[in-house]
Every structure is written in structure tokens, then in C-alpha cells.
Tab-separated table of C-alpha atoms and ligand atoms in Angstrom:
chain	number	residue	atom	x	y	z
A	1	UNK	CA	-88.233	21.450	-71.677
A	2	UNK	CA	-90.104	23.802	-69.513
A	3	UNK	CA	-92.794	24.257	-71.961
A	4	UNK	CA	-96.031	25.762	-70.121
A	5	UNK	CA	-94.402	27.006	-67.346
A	6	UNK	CA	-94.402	31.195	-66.383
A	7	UNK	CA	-91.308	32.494	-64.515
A	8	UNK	CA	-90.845	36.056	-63.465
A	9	UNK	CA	-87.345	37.027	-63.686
A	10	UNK	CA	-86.862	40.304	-61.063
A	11	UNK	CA	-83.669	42.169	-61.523
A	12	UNK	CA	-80.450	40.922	-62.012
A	13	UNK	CA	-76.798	42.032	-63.497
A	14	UNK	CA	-74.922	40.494	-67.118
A	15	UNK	CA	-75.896	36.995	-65.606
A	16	UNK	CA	-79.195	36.657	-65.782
A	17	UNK	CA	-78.482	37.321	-69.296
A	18	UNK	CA	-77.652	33.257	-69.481
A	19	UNK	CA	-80.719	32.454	-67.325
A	20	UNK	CA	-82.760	33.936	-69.768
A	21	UNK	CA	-81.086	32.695	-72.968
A	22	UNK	CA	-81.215	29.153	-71.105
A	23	UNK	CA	-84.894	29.788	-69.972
A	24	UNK	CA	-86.569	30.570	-72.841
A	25	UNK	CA	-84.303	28.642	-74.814
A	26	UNK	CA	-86.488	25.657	-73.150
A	27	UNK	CA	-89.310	27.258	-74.191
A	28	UNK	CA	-90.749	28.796	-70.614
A	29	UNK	CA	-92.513	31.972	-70.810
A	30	UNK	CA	-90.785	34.947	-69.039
A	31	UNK	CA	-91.835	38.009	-67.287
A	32	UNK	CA	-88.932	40.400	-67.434
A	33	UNK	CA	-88.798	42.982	-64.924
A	34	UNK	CA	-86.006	45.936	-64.666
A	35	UNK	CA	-84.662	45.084	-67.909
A	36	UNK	CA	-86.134	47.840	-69.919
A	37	UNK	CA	-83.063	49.293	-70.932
A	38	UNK	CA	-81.393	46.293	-72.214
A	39	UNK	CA	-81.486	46.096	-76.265
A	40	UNK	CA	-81.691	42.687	-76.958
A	41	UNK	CA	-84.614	40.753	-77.083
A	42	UNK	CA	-85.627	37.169	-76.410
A	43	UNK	CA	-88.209	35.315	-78.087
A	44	UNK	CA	-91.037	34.215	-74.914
A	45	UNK	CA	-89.678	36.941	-73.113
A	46	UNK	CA	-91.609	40.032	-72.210
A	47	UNK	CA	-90.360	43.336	-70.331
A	48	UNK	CA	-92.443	43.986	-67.902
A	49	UNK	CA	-92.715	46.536	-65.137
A	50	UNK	CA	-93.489	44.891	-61.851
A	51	UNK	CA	-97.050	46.012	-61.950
A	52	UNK	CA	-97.646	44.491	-64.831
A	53	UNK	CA	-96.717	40.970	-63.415
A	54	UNK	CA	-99.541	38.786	-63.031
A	55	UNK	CA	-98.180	36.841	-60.178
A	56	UNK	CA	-100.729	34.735	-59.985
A	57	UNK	CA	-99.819	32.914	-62.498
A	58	UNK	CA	-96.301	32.414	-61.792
A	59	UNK	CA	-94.654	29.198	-61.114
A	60	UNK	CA	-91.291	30.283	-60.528
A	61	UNK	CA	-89.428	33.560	-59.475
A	62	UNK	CA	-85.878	33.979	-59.970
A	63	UNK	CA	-84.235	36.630	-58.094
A	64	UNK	CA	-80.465	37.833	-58.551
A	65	UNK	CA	-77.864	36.601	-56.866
A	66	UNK	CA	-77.578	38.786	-53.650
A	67	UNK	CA	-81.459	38.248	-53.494
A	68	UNK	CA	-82.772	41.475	-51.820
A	69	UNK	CA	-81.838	43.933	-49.575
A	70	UNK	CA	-82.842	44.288	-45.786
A	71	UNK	CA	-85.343	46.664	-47.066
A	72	UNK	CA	-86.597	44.376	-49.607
A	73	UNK	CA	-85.106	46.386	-52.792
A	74	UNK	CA	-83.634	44.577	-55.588
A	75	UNK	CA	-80.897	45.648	-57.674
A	76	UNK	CA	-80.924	46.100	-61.372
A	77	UNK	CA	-78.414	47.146	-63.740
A	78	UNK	CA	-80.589	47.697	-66.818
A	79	UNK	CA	-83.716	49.853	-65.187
A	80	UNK	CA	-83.809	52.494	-62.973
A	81	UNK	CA	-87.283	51.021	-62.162
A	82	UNK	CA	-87.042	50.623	-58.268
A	83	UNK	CA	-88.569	46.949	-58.171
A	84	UNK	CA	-88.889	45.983	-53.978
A	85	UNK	CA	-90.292	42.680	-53.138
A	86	UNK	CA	-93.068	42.127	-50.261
A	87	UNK	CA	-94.910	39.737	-48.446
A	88	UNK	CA	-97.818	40.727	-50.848
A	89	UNK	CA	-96.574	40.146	-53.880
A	90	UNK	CA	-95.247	36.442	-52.767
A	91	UNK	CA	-98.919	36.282	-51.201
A	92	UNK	CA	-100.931	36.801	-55.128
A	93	UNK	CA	-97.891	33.702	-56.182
A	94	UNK	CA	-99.443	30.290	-56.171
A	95	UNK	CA	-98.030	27.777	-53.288
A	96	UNK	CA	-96.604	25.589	-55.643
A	97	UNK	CA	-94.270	28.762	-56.691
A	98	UNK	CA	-90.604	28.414	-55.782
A	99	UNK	CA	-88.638	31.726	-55.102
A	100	UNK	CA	-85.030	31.228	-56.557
A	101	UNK	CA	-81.992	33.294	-55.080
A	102	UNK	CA	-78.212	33.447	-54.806
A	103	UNK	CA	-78.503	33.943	-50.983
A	104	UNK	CA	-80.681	35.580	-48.293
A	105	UNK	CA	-80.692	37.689	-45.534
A	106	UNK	CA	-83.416	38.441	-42.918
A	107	UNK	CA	-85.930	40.606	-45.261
A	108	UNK	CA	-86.125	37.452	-47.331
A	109	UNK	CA	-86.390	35.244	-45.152
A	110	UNK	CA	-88.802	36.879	-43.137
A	111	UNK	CA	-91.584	37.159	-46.322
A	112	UNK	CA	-90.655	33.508	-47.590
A	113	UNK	CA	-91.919	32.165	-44.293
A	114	UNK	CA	-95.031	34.722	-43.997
A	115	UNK	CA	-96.307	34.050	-47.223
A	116	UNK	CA	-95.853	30.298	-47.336
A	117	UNK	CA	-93.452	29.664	-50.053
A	118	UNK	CA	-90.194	28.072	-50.726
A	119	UNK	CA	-86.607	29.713	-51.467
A	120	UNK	CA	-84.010	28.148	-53.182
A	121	UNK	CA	-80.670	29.336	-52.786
A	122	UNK	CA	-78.821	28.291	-55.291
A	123	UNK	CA	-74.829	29.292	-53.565
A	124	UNK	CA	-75.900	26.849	-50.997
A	125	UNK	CA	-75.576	24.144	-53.366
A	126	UNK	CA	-72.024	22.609	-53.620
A	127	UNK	CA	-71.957	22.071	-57.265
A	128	UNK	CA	-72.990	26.056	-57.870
A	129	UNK	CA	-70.341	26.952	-55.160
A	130	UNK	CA	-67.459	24.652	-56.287
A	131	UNK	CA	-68.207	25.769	-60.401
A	132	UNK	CA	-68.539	29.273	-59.400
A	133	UNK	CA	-64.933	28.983	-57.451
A	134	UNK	CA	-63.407	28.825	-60.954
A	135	UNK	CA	-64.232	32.211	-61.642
A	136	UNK	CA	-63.524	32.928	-57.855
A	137	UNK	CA	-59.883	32.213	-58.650
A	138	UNK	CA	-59.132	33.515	-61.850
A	139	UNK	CA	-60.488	36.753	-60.306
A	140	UNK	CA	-58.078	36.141	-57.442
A	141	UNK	CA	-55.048	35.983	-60.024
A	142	UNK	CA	-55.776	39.246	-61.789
A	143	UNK	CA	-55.543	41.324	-58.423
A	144	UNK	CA	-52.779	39.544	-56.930
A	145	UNK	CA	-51.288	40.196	-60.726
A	146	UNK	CA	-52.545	43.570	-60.298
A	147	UNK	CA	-51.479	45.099	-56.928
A	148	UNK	CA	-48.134	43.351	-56.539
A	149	UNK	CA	-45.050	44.091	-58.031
A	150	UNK	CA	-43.669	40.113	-57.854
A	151	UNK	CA	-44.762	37.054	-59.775
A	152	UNK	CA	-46.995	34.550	-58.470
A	153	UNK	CA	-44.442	32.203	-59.447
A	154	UNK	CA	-42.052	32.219	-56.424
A	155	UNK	CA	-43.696	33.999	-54.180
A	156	UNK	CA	-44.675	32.564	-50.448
A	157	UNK	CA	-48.902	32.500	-50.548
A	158	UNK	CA	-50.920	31.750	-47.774
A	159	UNK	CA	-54.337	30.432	-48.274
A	160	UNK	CA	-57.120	30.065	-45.235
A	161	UNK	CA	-59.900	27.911	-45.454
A	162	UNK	CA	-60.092	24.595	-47.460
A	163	UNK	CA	-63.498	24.747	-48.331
A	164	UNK	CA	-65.118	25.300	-52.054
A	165	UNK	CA	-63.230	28.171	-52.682
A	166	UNK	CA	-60.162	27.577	-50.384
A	167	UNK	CA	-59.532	24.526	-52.458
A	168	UNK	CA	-59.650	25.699	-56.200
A	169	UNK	CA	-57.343	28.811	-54.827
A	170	UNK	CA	-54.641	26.608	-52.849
A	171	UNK	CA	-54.626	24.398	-56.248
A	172	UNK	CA	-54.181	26.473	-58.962
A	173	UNK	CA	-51.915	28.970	-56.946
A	174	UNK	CA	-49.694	25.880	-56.511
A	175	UNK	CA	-49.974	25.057	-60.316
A	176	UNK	CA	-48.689	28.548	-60.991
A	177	UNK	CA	-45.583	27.999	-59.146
A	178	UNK	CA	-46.306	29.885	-55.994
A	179	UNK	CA	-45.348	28.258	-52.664
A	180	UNK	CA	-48.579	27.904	-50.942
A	181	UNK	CA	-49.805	26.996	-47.223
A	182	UNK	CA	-53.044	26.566	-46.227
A	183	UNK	CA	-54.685	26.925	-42.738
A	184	UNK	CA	-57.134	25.036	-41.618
A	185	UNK	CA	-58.813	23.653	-38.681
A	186	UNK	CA	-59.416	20.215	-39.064
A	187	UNK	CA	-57.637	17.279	-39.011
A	188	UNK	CA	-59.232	15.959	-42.332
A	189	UNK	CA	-58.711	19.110	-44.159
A	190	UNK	CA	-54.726	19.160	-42.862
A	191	UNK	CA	-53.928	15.757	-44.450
A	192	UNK	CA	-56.206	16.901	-47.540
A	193	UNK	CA	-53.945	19.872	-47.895
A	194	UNK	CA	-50.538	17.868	-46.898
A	195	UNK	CA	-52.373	15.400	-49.512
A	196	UNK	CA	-52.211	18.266	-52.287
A	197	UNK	CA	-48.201	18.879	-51.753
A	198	UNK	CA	-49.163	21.902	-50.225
A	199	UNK	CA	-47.637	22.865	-46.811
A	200	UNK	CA	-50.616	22.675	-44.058
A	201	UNK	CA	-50.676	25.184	-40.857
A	202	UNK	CA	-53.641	24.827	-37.956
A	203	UNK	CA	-55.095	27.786	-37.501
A	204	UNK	CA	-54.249	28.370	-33.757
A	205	UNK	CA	-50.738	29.058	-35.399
A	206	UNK	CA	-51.715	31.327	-37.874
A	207	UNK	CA	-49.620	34.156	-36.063
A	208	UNK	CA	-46.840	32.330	-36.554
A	209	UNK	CA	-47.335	31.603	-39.968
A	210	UNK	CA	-47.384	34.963	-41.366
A	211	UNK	CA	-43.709	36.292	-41.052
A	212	UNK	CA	-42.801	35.390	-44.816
A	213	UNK	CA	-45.794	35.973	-46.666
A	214	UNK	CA	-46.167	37.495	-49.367
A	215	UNK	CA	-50.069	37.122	-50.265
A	216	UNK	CA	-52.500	35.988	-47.888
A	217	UNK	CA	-56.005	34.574	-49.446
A	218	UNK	CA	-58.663	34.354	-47.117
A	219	UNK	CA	-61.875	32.367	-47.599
A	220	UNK	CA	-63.033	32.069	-44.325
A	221	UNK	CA	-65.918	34.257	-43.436
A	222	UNK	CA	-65.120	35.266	-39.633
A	223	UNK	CA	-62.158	37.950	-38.512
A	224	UNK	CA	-59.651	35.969	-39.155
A	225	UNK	CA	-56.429	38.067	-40.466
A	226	UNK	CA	-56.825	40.053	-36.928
A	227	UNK	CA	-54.582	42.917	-35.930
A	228	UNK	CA	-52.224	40.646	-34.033
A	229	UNK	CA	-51.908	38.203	-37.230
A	230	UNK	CA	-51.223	41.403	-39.514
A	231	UNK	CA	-48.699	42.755	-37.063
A	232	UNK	CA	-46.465	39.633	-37.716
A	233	UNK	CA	-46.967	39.936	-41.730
A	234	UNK	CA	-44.174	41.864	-43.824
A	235	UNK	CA	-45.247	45.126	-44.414
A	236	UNK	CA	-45.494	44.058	-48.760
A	237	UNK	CA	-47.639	41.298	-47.690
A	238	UNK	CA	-51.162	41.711	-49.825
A	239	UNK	CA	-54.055	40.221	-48.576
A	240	UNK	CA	-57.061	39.220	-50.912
A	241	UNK	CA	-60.049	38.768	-48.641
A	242	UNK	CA	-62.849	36.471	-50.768
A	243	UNK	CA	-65.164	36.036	-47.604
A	244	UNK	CA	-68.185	36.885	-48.133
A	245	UNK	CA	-69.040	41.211	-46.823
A	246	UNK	CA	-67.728	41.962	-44.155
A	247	UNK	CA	-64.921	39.692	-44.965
A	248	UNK	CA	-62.486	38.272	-42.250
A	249	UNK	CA	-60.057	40.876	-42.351
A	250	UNK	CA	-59.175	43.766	-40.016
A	251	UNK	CA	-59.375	46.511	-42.569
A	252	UNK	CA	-58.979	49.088	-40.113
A	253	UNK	CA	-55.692	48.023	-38.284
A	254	UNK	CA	-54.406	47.111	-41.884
A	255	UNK	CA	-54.613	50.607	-43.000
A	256	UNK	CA	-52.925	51.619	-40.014
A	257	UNK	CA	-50.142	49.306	-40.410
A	258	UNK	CA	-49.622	49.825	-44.024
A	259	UNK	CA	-50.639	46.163	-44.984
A	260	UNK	CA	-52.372	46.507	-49.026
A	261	UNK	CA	-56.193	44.606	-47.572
A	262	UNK	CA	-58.642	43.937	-49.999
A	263	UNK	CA	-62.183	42.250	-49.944
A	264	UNK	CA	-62.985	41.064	-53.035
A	265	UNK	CA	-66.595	40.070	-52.944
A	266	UNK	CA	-68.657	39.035	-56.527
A	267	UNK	CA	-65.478	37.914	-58.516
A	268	UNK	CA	-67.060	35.502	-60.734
A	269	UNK	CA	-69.974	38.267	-61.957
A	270	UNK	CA	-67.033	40.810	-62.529
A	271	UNK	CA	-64.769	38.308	-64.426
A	272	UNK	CA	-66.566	36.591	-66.024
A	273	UNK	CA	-70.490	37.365	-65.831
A	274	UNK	CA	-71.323	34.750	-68.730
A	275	UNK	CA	-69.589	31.961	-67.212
A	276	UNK	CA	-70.950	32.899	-64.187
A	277	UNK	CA	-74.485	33.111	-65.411
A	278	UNK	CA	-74.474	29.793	-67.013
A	279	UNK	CA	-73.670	27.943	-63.412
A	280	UNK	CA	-76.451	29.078	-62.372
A	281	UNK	CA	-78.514	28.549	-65.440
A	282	UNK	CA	-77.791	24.833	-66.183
A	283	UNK	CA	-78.419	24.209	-61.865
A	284	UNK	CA	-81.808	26.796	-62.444
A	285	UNK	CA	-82.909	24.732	-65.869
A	286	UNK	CA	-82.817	21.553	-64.145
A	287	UNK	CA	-84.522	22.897	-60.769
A	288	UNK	CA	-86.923	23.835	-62.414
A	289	UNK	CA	-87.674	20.973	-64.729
A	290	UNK	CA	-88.144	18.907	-61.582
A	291	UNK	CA	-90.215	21.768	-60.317
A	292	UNK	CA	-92.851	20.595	-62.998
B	1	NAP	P1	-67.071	26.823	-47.556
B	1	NAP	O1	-66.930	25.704	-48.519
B	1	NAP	O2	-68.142	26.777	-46.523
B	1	NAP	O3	-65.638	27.068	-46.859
B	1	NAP	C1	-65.499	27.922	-45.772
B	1	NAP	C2	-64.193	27.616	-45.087
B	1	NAP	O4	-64.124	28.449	-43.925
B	1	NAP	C3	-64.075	26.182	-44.610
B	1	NAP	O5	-62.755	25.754	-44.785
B	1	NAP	C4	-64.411	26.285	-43.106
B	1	NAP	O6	-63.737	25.323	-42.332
B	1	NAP	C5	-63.839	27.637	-42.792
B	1	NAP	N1	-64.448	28.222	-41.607
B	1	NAP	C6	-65.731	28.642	-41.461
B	1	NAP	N2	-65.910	29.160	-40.231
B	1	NAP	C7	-64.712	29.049	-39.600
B	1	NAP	C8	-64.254	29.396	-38.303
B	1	NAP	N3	-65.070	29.972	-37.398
B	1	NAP	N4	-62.954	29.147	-37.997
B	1	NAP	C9	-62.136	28.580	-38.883
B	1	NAP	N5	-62.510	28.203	-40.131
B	1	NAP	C10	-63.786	28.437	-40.470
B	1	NAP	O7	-67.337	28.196	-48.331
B	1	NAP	P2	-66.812	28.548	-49.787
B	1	NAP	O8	-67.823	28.166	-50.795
B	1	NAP	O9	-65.417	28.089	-49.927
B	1	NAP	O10	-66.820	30.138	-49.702
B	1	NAP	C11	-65.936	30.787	-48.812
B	1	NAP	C12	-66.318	32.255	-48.704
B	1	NAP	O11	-66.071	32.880	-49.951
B	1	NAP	C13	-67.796	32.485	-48.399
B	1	NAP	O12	-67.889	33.579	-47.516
B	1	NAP	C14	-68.397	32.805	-49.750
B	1	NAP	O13	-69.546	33.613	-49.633
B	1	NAP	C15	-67.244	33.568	-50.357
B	1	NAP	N6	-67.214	33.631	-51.830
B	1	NAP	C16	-66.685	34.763	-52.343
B	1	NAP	C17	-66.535	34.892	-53.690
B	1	NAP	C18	-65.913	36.151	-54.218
B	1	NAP	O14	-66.063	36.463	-55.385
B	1	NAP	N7	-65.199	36.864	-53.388
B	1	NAP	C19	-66.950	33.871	-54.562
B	1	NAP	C20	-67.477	32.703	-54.012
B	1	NAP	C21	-67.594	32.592	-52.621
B	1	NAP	P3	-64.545	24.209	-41.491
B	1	NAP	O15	-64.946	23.157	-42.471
B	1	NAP	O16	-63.544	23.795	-40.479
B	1	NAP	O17	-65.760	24.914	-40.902
């Protein structure tokens, strides 16, 4: 239980919805801030405007997922209260207050360190990043469904990067009958992949790898799919690009070329927010309980 404790929860999207529910459900006392406009109501929740906040007495701060912007602004889908996070504010927290975020950036980083307190980011964990790659995926189905005029079933899909999300997308594309290869670079992640049944490519050859393909899935968060790798792809070929913004892709020579290029960033809050919300509030609940 979290009974006693105060946590400010600062903007957010449909999942913080679950952090909440989860929250308060263990009986922690919430500060809610750019929710105005949301109907429902939680019992040890109050709607607060960030003024209001006395930070002071705060031993937790839970940020959405993207954290902040460079400018320190955080988004909020049920407020138009502009709610922007500073040095000062973290200053009033007490040190033992933990600042809890999908990911950071600079701005973040930056007032974490100034004012002396500690960020969690919760994507950096593997079990948040390996449940929230189920999501990840069935997102990735429903726009390969949705800008191809082919099954999955059949079709030649090329998947780069065995990591988190590389994995769960080279799996279940394989389950659904697709015949998929994955690139990688290392010599662990080759046998893992050759392990799977799937069909494993080093990435030096990628160029060469390309001439059949039908969808190309790309989790790997440098340019990648470059102009010479695209100019070797059929001119159906779709590429799904999952890497995190600015993706890995060469959007720009794609368009030239006719190649359908997509980045795809947030799947799991646009699929499926709840799911997605309750990763990260079963991982947040028990944070925080050892916080205590
Ligand atoms: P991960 O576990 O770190 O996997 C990243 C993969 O990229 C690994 O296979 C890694 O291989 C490879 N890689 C990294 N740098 C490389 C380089 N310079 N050259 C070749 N390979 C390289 O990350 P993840 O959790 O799977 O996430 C992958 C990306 O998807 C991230 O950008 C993440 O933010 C994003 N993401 C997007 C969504 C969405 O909705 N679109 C959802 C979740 C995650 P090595 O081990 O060889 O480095």
C-alpha cells in the first residue's frame, strides 16, 4: 500500500488514467494537475492547477511518458492549462522526491541535476520496454493491414533490430505466416534469430537484402533504411519505421522514389492506451512502494 504518501501527477494522455486508478487504488494521495476537463473522479485524488501544488510535500512526481519538452512544457490532453516544469518547482520538492518519466531529453535532464533529485525513466527498464512491445506490435499489424493491399500471410517481411521490440515483431510476424528476416549486427543476435526459424541477414548486407521485400520493420533508432537501401527495395515495398523520432528512415529520398515510409512512434498509447497505462502502473506501484 502506499498509504501516507503524496504524489503529484503532471499531465499525461488516456494512460495515466491506469496510474491513477492503480495509485489511489493503494490508497496514496494525488495531486492532479491538467486534468480538469476529465469527468471522472477518483477517490484521494484532487484536480489541481499547478499553483495549487504544495510541492513541498511531495514524495513522488510522475510525469507522462515523453516527459517534457526542450522548453520544459508538458503535454496534456484533458486541460488547456499550460503546466511547464522548472528547476524551481523541483527545488520547493523534498530530496527524498523521485521524478518519474517515460524518457528525457536535455531540459530534463538539465533541472534533475540542478535541483538535486532523481529521475526514473521508466522505458529504460526492460520489463516496461519488452511489455510495452506487445502493444508495439499489434500496432505494427493494423498499419501493415492498413496500407497494403496483400496479406501478412505470405508476404516477404524484413525486420531490423533484435532488440525489445525487434523481437516481439520478428515473432509474431512469423506466427502470422509472413516470411520474415531479421538484420542484425551481432553474432549472438544472428544465431538468436536463425534460433527463432527466422532467416538472419548482417546488416552490412542489408542492400542486398531488400530486392524482395515486401514490408520492412525497422526498430533501430539510427538512418538505417538509407537512400541506397531504398533504391534496391520494390517500389510496393512499405516500410513501418518504430524507432523512436526521427526514426531510421530516409523519408525524404522515399518520397522521391515512391517507397509508402512511415514512422510510427507511440503505438502502444494509440492502440491500446489502457494496456499501455497499466505497464507502467504495476512497474510505478511497485517503485514506489520501495520508494517508502
Ligand atoms: P533496444 O532493445 O535497445 O533495441 C534496439 C535495436 O537496435 C538493437 O537490436 C540494437 O542492436 C540495434 N541498434 C542500435 N543502434 C544500432 C546501430 N548503430 N547499428 C545497428 N543496430 C543498432 O530498443 P527497443 O526497446 O527494441 O526499441 C527500439 C526502438 O523502438 C527505440 O527507438 C524505441 O524508442 C522505439 N519504440 C517505439 C515504439 C513505437 O510505438 N513506435 C514503441 C516502443 C519502442 P545492438 O544490440 O547490436 O546495439
Amino acid at each position: 500500500m502506499l498509504t501516507g504518501m503524496q504524489i503529484a501527477v503532471l499531465g499525461g494522455d488516456a494512460r495515466q488514467l491506469e496510474i491513477i486508478r492503480k495509485l489511489t487504488e493503494l490508497d496514496a494521495k494525488l495531486s492532479l494537475v491538467g486534468f480538469e476537463q476529465l469527468d471522472h473522479a477518483f477517490t484521494g485524488a484532487t484536480k489541481e492547477k499547478l499553483t495549487e501544488v504544495n510541492f513541498s510535500e511531495v514524495d513522488a512526481i510522475i510525469l507522462p511518458v515523453p516527459g517534457t519538452s526542450l522548453d520544459g512544457d508538458v503535454d496534456t490532453i484533458f486541460s488547456n492549462e499550460k503546466i511547464k516544469i522548472t528547476e524551481e518547482i523541483l527545488m520547493q520538492a523534498p530530496s527524498h522526491c523521485v521524478v518519474y518519466s517515460g524518457i528525457t531529453n536535455r531540459y530534463l535532464d538539465d533541472i534533475i541535476q540542478s535541483s538535486n533529485k532523481k529521475l526514473v525513466q521508466l522505458f529504460e527498464r526492460d520489463d516496461v520496454a519488452i511489455y510495452n512491445s506487445i502493444p508495439t506490435v499489434e500496432g505494427t499489424i493494423m498499419m501493415a493491414i492498413q496500407h497494403t493491399d496483400f496479406t501478412i500471410h505470405g508476404s516477404n517481411v524484413t525486420v531490423l533490430g533484435l532488440g525489445r521490440v525487434g523481437m516481439s515483431v520478428a515473432r509474431t510476424f512469423h506466427h502470422l505466416g509472413a516470411r520474415v528476416k531479421v538484420g542484425a549486427r551481432k553474432s549472438e543476435h544472428l544465431a538468436r534469430i536463425s534460433e527463432m526459424g527466422l532467416t538472419p541477414f548482417h546488416l552490412d548486407d542489408l542492400q542486398n537484402e531488400v530486392n524482395d521485400c515486401d514490408i520492412c520493420i525497422n526498430t533501430i533508432p539510427v538512418l538505417i533504411v538509407t537512400a541506397n537501401v531504398i533504391a534496391k527495395m520494390p517500389s510496393h515495398t512499405l516500410v513501418i519505421d518504430l524507432a523512436s523520432k526521427p526514426g531510421g528512415t530516409d523519408f525524404r529520398y522515399a518520397e522521391k522514389r515512391g517507397v509508402k515510409a512511415l514512422l510510427a512512434p507511440g503505438l502502444p498509447g494509440i492502440v491500446a492506451p489502457k494496456t499501455a497505462g497499466q505497464i507502467l502502473a504495476n512497474v510505478l506501484s511497485q517503485l514506489l512502494e520501495g520508494d517508502k
